[in-house]
Amino acid sequence: MNKTSYEVLEFAKEINEFEFNKVDVLIAPSFVSLESLRKNLKDEIKLAGQNVSEFDDGAFTGEISTTMLKDIGVEDVIIGHSERREKFSESDEIINAKVKKALADDLSVILCLGESLEVKEEGKEIDFVRDELLKSLDGVDDLENLTIAYEPIWAIGTGKTCSSEDAENMCKEIRNIINEKYGEISQQIRILYGGSVKPSNAGEILSKENIDGVLVGGASLKASDFIEIIKAGENL
């Protein structure tokens, strides 16, 4: 939960001044800011919901439906963010239902995956991510509108860092897992890395073969920092 309505518009003004043509830029603000940003951001910048309900419209107080997102021109949604999994107890089964609902209603999905520090220290991170990925995609056959975001929970706000090599290795494993089940589409799926991405490390992360983009957290709150990260992608 960040930025008031005024702060969001000030952010948009700064971002609109920056020209880019090599990368895709997508912003996922709070739900209450989606419509105002849609009206005030230049067309090259897409918007995403931070979450979506697995249910249709109806008696689900506090939820946001796919219909509501699409009604204001939103075409993408983040599902399974680590904060949703940890703080709101969203299970793989709930994530799976949300993925199916969003894809069925023609939203593009950014599916987040990642292991905890405990899992990492036990050396079980690959098995954990494999299990999380396959459960989240259970019953999903068409991955055309799917993006995967690997966000190691242990590297977010903990002072611990995931090296670009470790990030690349896990993203490669994710691509291999997708290839085992879905075949050649694994080479077309975008795999993002999210874990304390900032201007100083974005270029190195984005240079890796199996990392197609970044899911930016705190560094995206300051427009100038976000622009520097976009520049890192433009300069590759």
PDB file of C-alpha atoms in Angstrom:
ATOM      1  CA  MET A   1       0.000   0.000   0.000  1.00  0.00           C
ATOM      2  CA  ASN A   2       1.889   3.010  -1.305  1.00  0.00           C
ATOM      3  CA  LYS A   3       1.141   6.470  -2.708  1.00  0.00           C
ATOM      4  CA  THR A   4      -1.885   8.726  -2.421  1.00  0.00           C
ATOM      5  CA  SER A   5      -3.863   9.817  -5.483  1.00  0.00           C
ATOM      6  CA  TYR A   6      -1.793  12.995  -5.713  1.00  0.00           C
ATOM      7  CA  GLU A   7       1.504  11.117  -5.374  1.00  0.00           C
ATOM      8  CA  VAL A   8       0.474   8.684  -8.097  1.00  0.00           C
ATOM      9  CA  LEU A   9      -0.181  11.520 -10.548  1.00  0.00           C
ATOM     10  CA  GLU A  10       3.156  13.151  -9.732  1.00  0.00           C
ATOM     11  CA  PHE A  11       4.835   9.803 -10.364  1.00  0.00           C
ATOM     12  CA  ALA A  12       3.042   9.542 -13.711  1.00  0.00           C
ATOM     13  CA  LYS A  13       4.257  12.986 -14.779  1.00  0.00           C
ATOM     14  CA  GLU A  14       7.886  11.983 -14.219  1.00  0.00           C
ATOM     15  CA  ILE A  15       7.558   8.619 -15.943  1.00  0.00           C
ATOM     16  CA  ASN A  16       5.782  10.149 -18.937  1.00  0.00           C
ATOM     17  CA  GLU A  17       8.774  12.383 -19.629  1.00  0.00           C
ATOM     18  CA  PHE A  18      11.099   9.418 -20.177  1.00  0.00           C
ATOM     19  CA  GLU A  19      11.263   7.952 -23.681  1.00  0.00           C
ATOM     20  CA  PHE A  20      11.890   4.224 -24.166  1.00  0.00           C
ATOM     21  CA  ASN A  21      11.417   1.870 -27.110  1.00  0.00           C
ATOM     22  CA  LYS A  22      13.222  -1.412 -26.391  1.00  0.00           C
ATOM     23  CA  VAL A  23      11.473  -2.641 -23.262  1.00  0.00           C
ATOM     24  CA  ASP A  24       7.921  -3.254 -22.087  1.00  0.00           C
ATOM     25  CA  VAL A  25       7.012  -1.245 -18.992  1.00  0.00           C
ATOM     26  CA  LEU A  26       4.158  -2.266 -16.730  1.00  0.00           C
ATOM     27  CA  ILE A  27       3.069  -0.619 -13.481  1.00  0.00           C
ATOM     28  CA  ALA A  28       0.928  -2.292 -10.802  1.00  0.00           C
ATOM     29  CA  PRO A  29      -0.436   0.434  -8.505  1.00  0.00           C
ATOM     30  CA  SER A  30      -3.085   0.104  -5.826  1.00  0.00           C
ATOM     31  CA  PHE A  31      -6.551  -0.666  -7.156  1.00  0.00           C
ATOM     32  CA  VAL A  32      -7.850   2.828  -6.371  1.00  0.00           C
ATOM     33  CA  SER A  33      -5.178   4.367  -8.622  1.00  0.00           C
ATOM     34  CA  LEU A  34      -5.628   2.162 -11.673  1.00  0.00           C
ATOM     35  CA  GLU A  35      -8.237   4.262 -13.451  1.00  0.00           C
ATOM     36  CA  SER A  36      -6.533   7.622 -12.859  1.00  0.00           C
ATOM     37  CA  LEU A  37      -3.222   6.221 -14.089  1.00  0.00           C
ATOM     38  CA  ARG A  38      -4.897   4.756 -17.145  1.00  0.00           C
ATOM     39  CA  LYS A  39      -6.050   8.274 -18.004  1.00  0.00           C
ATOM     40  CA  ASN A  40      -2.757   9.987 -17.195  1.00  0.00           C
ATOM     41  CA  LEU A  41       0.000   7.577 -18.263  1.00  0.00           C
ATOM     42  CA  LYS A  42       1.167   7.514 -21.853  1.00  0.00           C
ATOM     43  CA  ASP A  43      -0.094   4.593 -23.890  1.00  0.00           C
ATOM     44  CA  GLU A  44       3.274   2.812 -24.017  1.00  0.00           C
ATOM     45  CA  ILE A  45       3.021   2.005 -20.300  1.00  0.00           C
ATOM     46  CA  LYS A  46       0.686  -0.837 -19.378  1.00  0.00           C
ATOM     47  CA  LEU A  47      -1.100  -1.360 -16.073  1.00  0.00           C
ATOM     48  CA  ALA A  48      -1.574  -4.479 -13.966  1.00  0.00           C
ATOM     49  CA  GLY A  49      -3.676  -5.376 -10.975  1.00  0.00           C
ATOM     50  CA  GLN A  50      -1.764  -6.387  -7.849  1.00  0.00           C
ATOM     51  CA  ASN A  51      -4.218  -9.228  -7.265  1.00  0.00           C
ATOM     52  CA  VAL A  52      -7.563 -10.559  -8.492  1.00  0.00           C
ATOM     53  CA  SER A  53     -10.354 -12.740  -7.140  1.00  0.00           C
ATOM     54  CA  GLU A  54     -10.909 -16.286  -8.281  1.00  0.00           C
ATOM     55  CA  PHE A  55     -14.658 -15.641  -8.110  1.00  0.00           C
ATOM     56  CA  ASP A  56     -17.115 -14.020 -10.484  1.00  0.00           C
ATOM     57  CA  ASP A  57     -18.825 -10.752  -9.586  1.00  0.00           C
ATOM     58  CA  GLY A  58     -21.093 -11.061  -6.567  1.00  0.00           C
ATOM     59  CA  ALA A  59     -21.114 -11.162  -2.780  1.00  0.00           C
ATOM     60  CA  PHE A  60     -17.358 -11.131  -2.143  1.00  0.00           C
ATOM     61  CA  THR A  61     -16.784  -7.975  -0.122  1.00  0.00           C
ATOM     62  CA  GLY A  62     -13.334  -6.473  -0.539  1.00  0.00           C
ATOM     63  CA  GLU A  63     -12.449  -8.462  -3.651  1.00  0.00           C
ATOM     64  CA  ILE A  64     -11.652  -7.274  -7.188  1.00  0.00           C
ATOM     65  CA  SER A  65     -12.973  -9.287 -10.122  1.00  0.00           C
ATOM     66  CA  THR A  66     -11.517  -9.841 -13.565  1.00  0.00           C
ATOM     67  CA  THR A  67     -14.527  -7.982 -14.967  1.00  0.00           C
ATOM     68  CA  MET A  68     -13.704  -4.901 -12.887  1.00  0.00           C
ATOM     69  CA  LEU A  69     -10.085  -4.871 -14.033  1.00  0.00           C
ATOM     70  CA  LYS A  70     -10.992  -5.267 -17.688  1.00  0.00           C
ATOM     71  CA  ASP A  71     -13.683  -2.591 -17.416  1.00  0.00           C
ATOM     72  CA  ILE A  72     -11.034   0.068 -16.768  1.00  0.00           C
ATOM     73  CA  GLY A  73      -8.671  -1.198 -19.447  1.00  0.00           C
ATOM     74  CA  VAL A  74      -6.363  -3.370 -17.338  1.00  0.00           C
ATOM     75  CA  GLU A  75      -5.060  -6.388 -19.254  1.00  0.00           C
ATOM     76  CA  ASP A  76      -2.512  -7.862 -16.815  1.00  0.00           C
ATOM     77  CA  VAL A  77      -2.577  -9.069 -13.231  1.00  0.00           C
ATOM     78  CA  ILE A  78      -0.034 -10.247 -10.662  1.00  0.00           C
ATOM     79  CA  ILE A  79      -1.008 -13.488  -8.925  1.00  0.00           C
ATOM     80  CA  GLY A  80       0.764 -15.241  -6.061  1.00  0.00           C
ATOM     81  CA  HIS A  81       2.979 -12.389  -4.896  1.00  0.00           C
ATOM     82  CA  SER A  82       4.997 -13.440  -1.855  1.00  0.00           C
ATOM     83  CA  GLU A  83       3.160 -10.935   0.334  1.00  0.00           C
ATOM     84  CA  ARG A  84      -0.189 -12.438  -0.673  1.00  0.00           C
ATOM     85  CA  ARG A  85       1.092 -15.931   0.030  1.00  0.00           C
ATOM     86  CA  GLU A  86       2.657 -15.052   3.386  1.00  0.00           C
ATOM     87  CA  LYS A  87       0.445 -12.340   4.856  1.00  0.00           C
ATOM     88  CA  PHE A  88      -2.898 -13.474   3.471  1.00  0.00           C
ATOM     89  CA  SER A  89      -2.276 -17.238   3.546  1.00  0.00           C
ATOM     90  CA  GLU A  90      -2.949 -17.740  -0.150  1.00  0.00           C
ATOM     91  CA  SER A  91      -2.244 -21.401  -0.867  1.00  0.00           C
ATOM     92  CA  ASP A  92      -1.115 -22.934  -4.140  1.00  0.00           C
ATOM     93  CA  GLU A  93      -4.703 -24.101  -4.607  1.00  0.00           C
ATOM     94  CA  ILE A  94      -6.043 -20.552  -4.289  1.00  0.00           C
ATOM     95  CA  ILE A  95      -3.322 -19.269  -6.618  1.00  0.00           C
ATOM     96  CA  ASN A  96      -4.219 -21.986  -9.112  1.00  0.00           C
ATOM     97  CA  ALA A  97      -7.889 -20.975  -9.059  1.00  0.00           C
ATOM     98  CA  LYS A  98      -6.956 -17.337  -9.615  1.00  0.00           C
ATOM     99  CA  VAL A  99      -4.634 -18.188 -12.503  1.00  0.00           C
ATOM    100  CA  LYS A 100      -7.334 -20.250 -14.195  1.00  0.00           C
ATOM    101  CA  LYS A 101      -9.947 -17.529 -13.721  1.00  0.00           C
ATOM    102  CA  ALA A 102      -7.716 -14.734 -15.016  1.00  0.00           C
ATOM    103  CA  LEU A 103      -6.556 -16.664 -18.071  1.00  0.00           C
ATOM    104  CA  ALA A 104     -10.093 -17.813 -18.871  1.00  0.00           C
ATOM    105  CA  ASP A 105     -11.212 -14.179 -18.805  1.00  0.00           C
ATOM    106  CA  ASP A 106      -8.402 -13.082 -21.136  1.00  0.00           C
ATOM    107  CA  LEU A 107      -6.122 -11.391 -18.621  1.00  0.00           C
ATOM    108  CA  SER A 108      -2.387 -11.918 -18.906  1.00  0.00           C
ATOM    109  CA  VAL A 109      -0.953 -13.361 -15.695  1.00  0.00           C
ATOM    110  CA  ILE A 110       2.316 -12.684 -13.913  1.00  0.00           C
ATOM    111  CA  LEU A 111       2.662 -15.704 -11.622  1.00  0.00           C
ATOM    112  CA  CYS A 112       5.034 -15.218  -8.688  1.00  0.00           C
ATOM    113  CA  LEU A 113       7.088 -18.031  -7.158  1.00  0.00           C
ATOM    114  CA  GLY A 114       9.849 -18.193  -4.585  1.00  0.00           C
ATOM    115  CA  GLU A 115      11.273 -19.973  -1.580  1.00  0.00           C
ATOM    116  CA  SER A 116      11.785 -18.900   2.035  1.00  0.00           C
ATOM    117  CA  LEU A 117      15.135 -18.623   3.810  1.00  0.00           C
ATOM    118  CA  GLU A 118      14.435 -21.867   5.675  1.00  0.00           C
ATOM    119  CA  VAL A 119      13.917 -23.759   2.420  1.00  0.00           C
ATOM    120  CA  LYS A 120      17.011 -22.140   0.914  1.00  0.00           C
ATOM    121  CA  GLU A 121      19.212 -23.095   3.870  1.00  0.00           C
ATOM    122  CA  GLU A 122      17.988 -26.693   3.631  1.00  0.00           C
ATOM    123  CA  GLY A 123      19.043 -26.784  -0.019  1.00  0.00           C
ATOM    124  CA  LYS A 124      15.510 -27.605  -1.145  1.00  0.00           C
ATOM    125  CA  GLU A 125      14.800 -24.475  -3.179  1.00  0.00           C
ATOM    126  CA  ILE A 126      14.575 -26.167  -6.589  1.00  0.00           C
ATOM    127  CA  ASP A 127      12.167 -28.846  -5.356  1.00  0.00           C
ATOM    128  CA  PHE A 128      10.103 -26.188  -3.586  1.00  0.00           C
ATOM    129  CA  VAL A 129       9.821 -23.923  -6.620  1.00  0.00           C
ATOM    130  CA  ARG A 130       9.042 -26.898  -8.861  1.00  0.00           C
ATOM    131  CA  ASP A 131       6.200 -27.939  -6.555  1.00  0.00           C
ATOM    132  CA  GLU A 132       4.884 -24.385  -6.274  1.00  0.00           C
ATOM    133  CA  LEU A 133       4.985 -23.894 -10.046  1.00  0.00           C
ATOM    134  CA  LEU A 134       3.290 -27.156 -10.960  1.00  0.00           C
ATOM    135  CA  LYS A 135       0.562 -26.770  -8.327  1.00  0.00           C
ATOM    136  CA  SER A 136      -0.106 -23.189  -9.384  1.00  0.00           C
ATOM    137  CA  LEU A 137      -0.487 -24.318 -13.004  1.00  0.00           C
ATOM    138  CA  ASP A 138      -2.419 -27.513 -12.341  1.00  0.00           C
ATOM    139  CA  GLY A 139      -5.005 -27.921 -15.093  1.00  0.00           C
ATOM    140  CA  VAL A 140      -3.624 -24.998 -17.103  1.00  0.00           C
ATOM    141  CA  ASP A 141      -2.841 -26.055 -20.661  1.00  0.00           C
ATOM    142  CA  ASP A 142      -2.253 -22.787 -22.530  1.00  0.00           C
ATOM    143  CA  LEU A 143       0.672 -20.672 -21.286  1.00  0.00           C
ATOM    144  CA  GLU A 144       0.577 -18.084 -24.065  1.00  0.00           C
ATOM    145  CA  ASN A 145      -0.556 -15.295 -21.719  1.00  0.00           C
ATOM    146  CA  LEU A 146       1.599 -16.342 -18.767  1.00  0.00           C
ATOM    147  CA  THR A 147       4.726 -14.718 -17.343  1.00  0.00           C
ATOM    148  CA  ILE A 148       6.660 -16.217 -14.416  1.00  0.00           C
ATOM    149  CA  ALA A 149       8.281 -14.026 -11.760  1.00  0.00           C
ATOM    150  CA  TYR A 150      10.850 -15.650  -9.478  1.00  0.00           C
ATOM    151  CA  GLU A 151      11.058 -13.740  -6.198  1.00  0.00           C
ATOM    152  CA  PRO A 152      13.165 -15.439  -3.506  1.00  0.00           C
ATOM    153  CA  ILE A 153      11.438 -14.428  -0.289  1.00  0.00           C
ATOM    154  CA  TRP A 154      14.708 -14.620   1.625  1.00  0.00           C
ATOM    155  CA  ALA A 155      16.194 -11.830  -0.512  1.00  0.00           C
ATOM    156  CA  ILE A 156      13.362  -9.328  -0.010  1.00  0.00           C
ATOM    157  CA  GLY A 157      13.884  -6.817   2.792  1.00  0.00           C
ATOM    158  CA  THR A 158      16.173  -9.120   4.765  1.00  0.00           C
ATOM    159  CA  GLY A 159      19.589  -7.668   4.012  1.00  0.00           C
ATOM    160  CA  LYS A 160      20.489 -10.906   2.235  1.00  0.00           C
ATOM    161  CA  THR A 161      21.127 -10.778  -1.492  1.00  0.00           C
ATOM    162  CA  CYS A 162      20.534 -13.229  -4.296  1.00  0.00           C
ATOM    163  CA  SER A 163      23.452 -13.005  -6.706  1.00  0.00           C
ATOM    164  CA  SER A 164      22.713 -12.555 -10.391  1.00  0.00           C
ATOM    165  CA  GLU A 165      24.229 -16.015 -10.949  1.00  0.00           C
ATOM    166  CA  ASP A 166      21.872 -17.628  -8.423  1.00  0.00           C
ATOM    167  CA  ALA A 167      18.931 -15.770  -9.954  1.00  0.00           C
ATOM    168  CA  GLU A 168      19.931 -16.949 -13.427  1.00  0.00           C
ATOM    169  CA  ASN A 169      20.319 -20.543 -12.249  1.00  0.00           C
ATOM    170  CA  MET A 170      16.844 -20.631 -10.713  1.00  0.00           C
ATOM    171  CA  CYS A 171      15.228 -18.962 -13.719  1.00  0.00           C
ATOM    172  CA  LYS A 172      16.933 -21.561 -15.910  1.00  0.00           C
ATOM    173  CA  GLU A 173      15.536 -24.322 -13.681  1.00  0.00           C
ATOM    174  CA  ILE A 174      12.056 -22.820 -13.981  1.00  0.00           C
ATOM    175  CA  ARG A 175      12.374 -22.778 -17.757  1.00  0.00           C
ATOM    176  CA  ASN A 176      13.484 -26.419 -17.694  1.00  0.00           C
ATOM    177  CA  ILE A 177      10.529 -27.404 -15.508  1.00  0.00           C
ATOM    178  CA  ILE A 178       8.135 -25.712 -17.922  1.00  0.00           C
ATOM    179  CA  ASN A 179       9.848 -27.440 -20.831  1.00  0.00           C
ATOM    180  CA  GLU A 180       9.419 -30.848 -19.181  1.00  0.00           C
ATOM    181  CA  LYS A 181       5.654 -30.382 -18.943  1.00  0.00           C
ATOM    182  CA  TYR A 182       4.756 -27.997 -21.748  1.00  0.00           C
ATOM    183  CA  GLY A 183       7.535 -28.323 -24.301  1.00  0.00           C
ATOM    184  CA  GLU A 184       8.854 -25.643 -26.629  1.00  0.00           C
ATOM    185  CA  ILE A 185       6.693 -22.831 -25.285  1.00  0.00           C
ATOM    186  CA  SER A 186       9.178 -22.702 -22.401  1.00  0.00           C
ATOM    187  CA  GLN A 187      11.484 -20.772 -24.725  1.00  0.00           C
ATOM    188  CA  GLN A 188       8.848 -18.101 -25.364  1.00  0.00           C
ATOM    189  CA  ILE A 189       7.648 -17.587 -21.798  1.00  0.00           C
ATOM    190  CA  ARG A 190       9.036 -14.521 -20.082  1.00  0.00           C
ATOM    191  CA  ILE A 191      10.699 -15.220 -16.769  1.00  0.00           C
ATOM    192  CA  LEU A 192      11.260 -12.223 -14.507  1.00  0.00           C
ATOM    193  CA  TYR A 193      13.416 -11.854 -11.416  1.00  0.00           C
ATOM    194  CA  GLY A 194      12.195  -9.942  -8.387  1.00  0.00           C
ATOM    195  CA  GLY A 195      14.261  -9.595  -5.244  1.00  0.00           C
ATOM    196  CA  SER A 196      15.721  -6.246  -4.155  1.00  0.00           C
ATOM    197  CA  VAL A 197      16.125  -5.089  -7.756  1.00  0.00           C
ATOM    198  CA  LYS A 198      17.542  -1.566  -7.869  1.00  0.00           C
ATOM    199  CA  PRO A 199      19.360   0.734 -10.319  1.00  0.00           C
ATOM    200  CA  SER A 200      22.775  -0.529  -9.224  1.00  0.00           C
ATOM    201  CA  ASN A 201      22.098  -4.200 -10.013  1.00  0.00           C
ATOM    202  CA  ALA A 202      19.390  -4.131 -12.692  1.00  0.00           C
ATOM    203  CA  GLY A 203      21.804  -4.155 -15.624  1.00  0.00           C
ATOM    204  CA  GLU A 204      23.697  -7.198 -14.361  1.00  0.00           C
ATOM    205  CA  ILE A 205      20.480  -9.093 -13.637  1.00  0.00           C
ATOM    206  CA  LEU A 206      18.937  -8.264 -17.009  1.00  0.00           C
ATOM    207  CA  SER A 207      22.056  -9.375 -18.862  1.00  0.00           C
ATOM    208  CA  LYS A 208      21.470 -13.006 -17.865  1.00  0.00           C
ATOM    209  CA  GLU A 209      20.274 -15.416 -20.551  1.00  0.00           C
ATOM    210  CA  ASN A 210      17.223 -16.797 -18.753  1.00  0.00           C
ATOM    211  CA  ILE A 211      16.068 -13.558 -17.131  1.00  0.00           C
ATOM    212  CA  ASP A 212      13.733 -11.665 -19.439  1.00  0.00           C
ATOM    213  CA  GLY A 213      12.811  -8.823 -17.128  1.00  0.00           C
ATOM    214  CA  VAL A 214      12.499  -7.694 -13.520  1.00  0.00           C
ATOM    215  CA  LEU A 215       9.684  -7.398 -11.014  1.00  0.00           C
ATOM    216  CA  VAL A 216      10.600  -4.251  -9.108  1.00  0.00           C
ATOM    217  CA  GLY A 217       9.431  -3.567  -5.570  1.00  0.00           C
ATOM    218  CA  GLY A 218      10.614  -0.711  -3.373  1.00  0.00           C
ATOM    219  CA  ALA A 219      12.865   0.798  -6.033  1.00  0.00           C
ATOM    220  CA  SER A 220       9.829   1.511  -8.200  1.00  0.00           C
ATOM    221  CA  LEU A 221       8.338   3.909  -5.657  1.00  0.00           C
ATOM    222  CA  LYS A 222      10.778   6.645  -6.647  1.00  0.00           C
ATOM    223  CA  ALA A 223      10.263   7.598 -10.288  1.00  0.00           C
ATOM    224  CA  SER A 224      13.918   8.486 -10.856  1.00  0.00           C
ATOM    225  CA  ASP A 225      15.056   5.054  -9.618  1.00  0.00           C
ATOM    226  CA  PHE A 226      12.429   3.290 -11.699  1.00  0.00           C
ATOM    227  CA  ILE A 227      13.572   5.207 -14.768  1.00  0.00           C
ATOM    228  CA  GLU A 228      17.169   4.123 -14.136  1.00  0.00           C
ATOM    229  CA  ILE A 229      16.038   0.498 -14.049  1.00  0.00           C
ATOM    230  CA  ILE A 230      14.185   0.988 -17.337  1.00  0.00           C
ATOM    231  CA  LYS A 231      17.358   2.520 -18.767  1.00  0.00           C
ATOM    232  CA  ALA A 232      19.284  -0.601 -17.755  1.00  0.00           C
ATOM    233  CA  GLY A 233      16.969  -2.624 -19.964  1.00  0.00           C
ATOM    234  CA  GLU A 234      17.159  -0.111 -22.787  1.00  0.00           C
ATOM    235  CA  ASN A 235      20.965  -0.214 -22.737  1.00  0.00           C
ATOM    236  CA  LEU A 236      21.320  -3.968 -23.200  1.00  0.00           C
TER     237      LEU A 236
END
